[in-house]
C-alpha angles and dihedrals in degrees: 000000000000115000112217130187114199110203114194113199099181113109095207116076091200092060126113087246090073089055089050092052091047093049091051091047092051092050094047092048089053088054090053100255123149110236134201122177135213115194103189093199089062095054122102106220143117105257092199115097086213100186099029107221095321094090127019117237115214111250116244117236092256091055092047089052091047090051091052089054092049091050091047095051127090092195130032120205113196116197118188145135124247110241119179089346094305140065129275118292093241091057090049089051090050090054093044092052098042111032092069136157107273091025107056101008140359127213114227117239114263091358141104089222130088140198116248105224098187097059116145095041126107130203145198123203113206111187137177119217141177095229135047112284092236090055092050090052097045102038102034105020091239097272096184091055092046091050098047101031103036106020097040118016100033090038087060093046102263109144143202102026115188123198130208124182127202118193172200083027097169094061098033122118131213093266092054093046091050089053091050092049090052089053091050091049088052090053088053092049089053089048091232 
């Protein structure tokens, strides 16, 4: 049985992203996966990595619980919007506070190299955007994907990392959104 953690990075529970996360969950459950969810907006934590890596901040109980879920999962599904080319500040704070040296990776002594402590896991980034995905890639170089996929998940050993875009959200209608939700459910059923 595949163990999947769905991590929702949208701060507004009335957003389309919550429908996306629910559709994926429903599809994955139909396929027999075990699901745990992390809704970042529900967590009680300080998103500011106040001292950088000079001094370790104690993790709040909600972050400790989220880390247990991440460690438990075989597959991480990240759902978030693209805002100003990146993801919401609260999601960035969640990553800053949780994907720490000694947790997600470990630098080797007297070396430029590091150990990837999350090897064996896979991920799928599902993001909503207010422009066509191809435009975001060509014109802007998809900075949110580079940051999450390459600079965070793959840096920590998570591979492969798939990416799916849904947009243009701002001008979409109910019929289009329903079609997108069906696609997301299908991704969940395929456990991708």
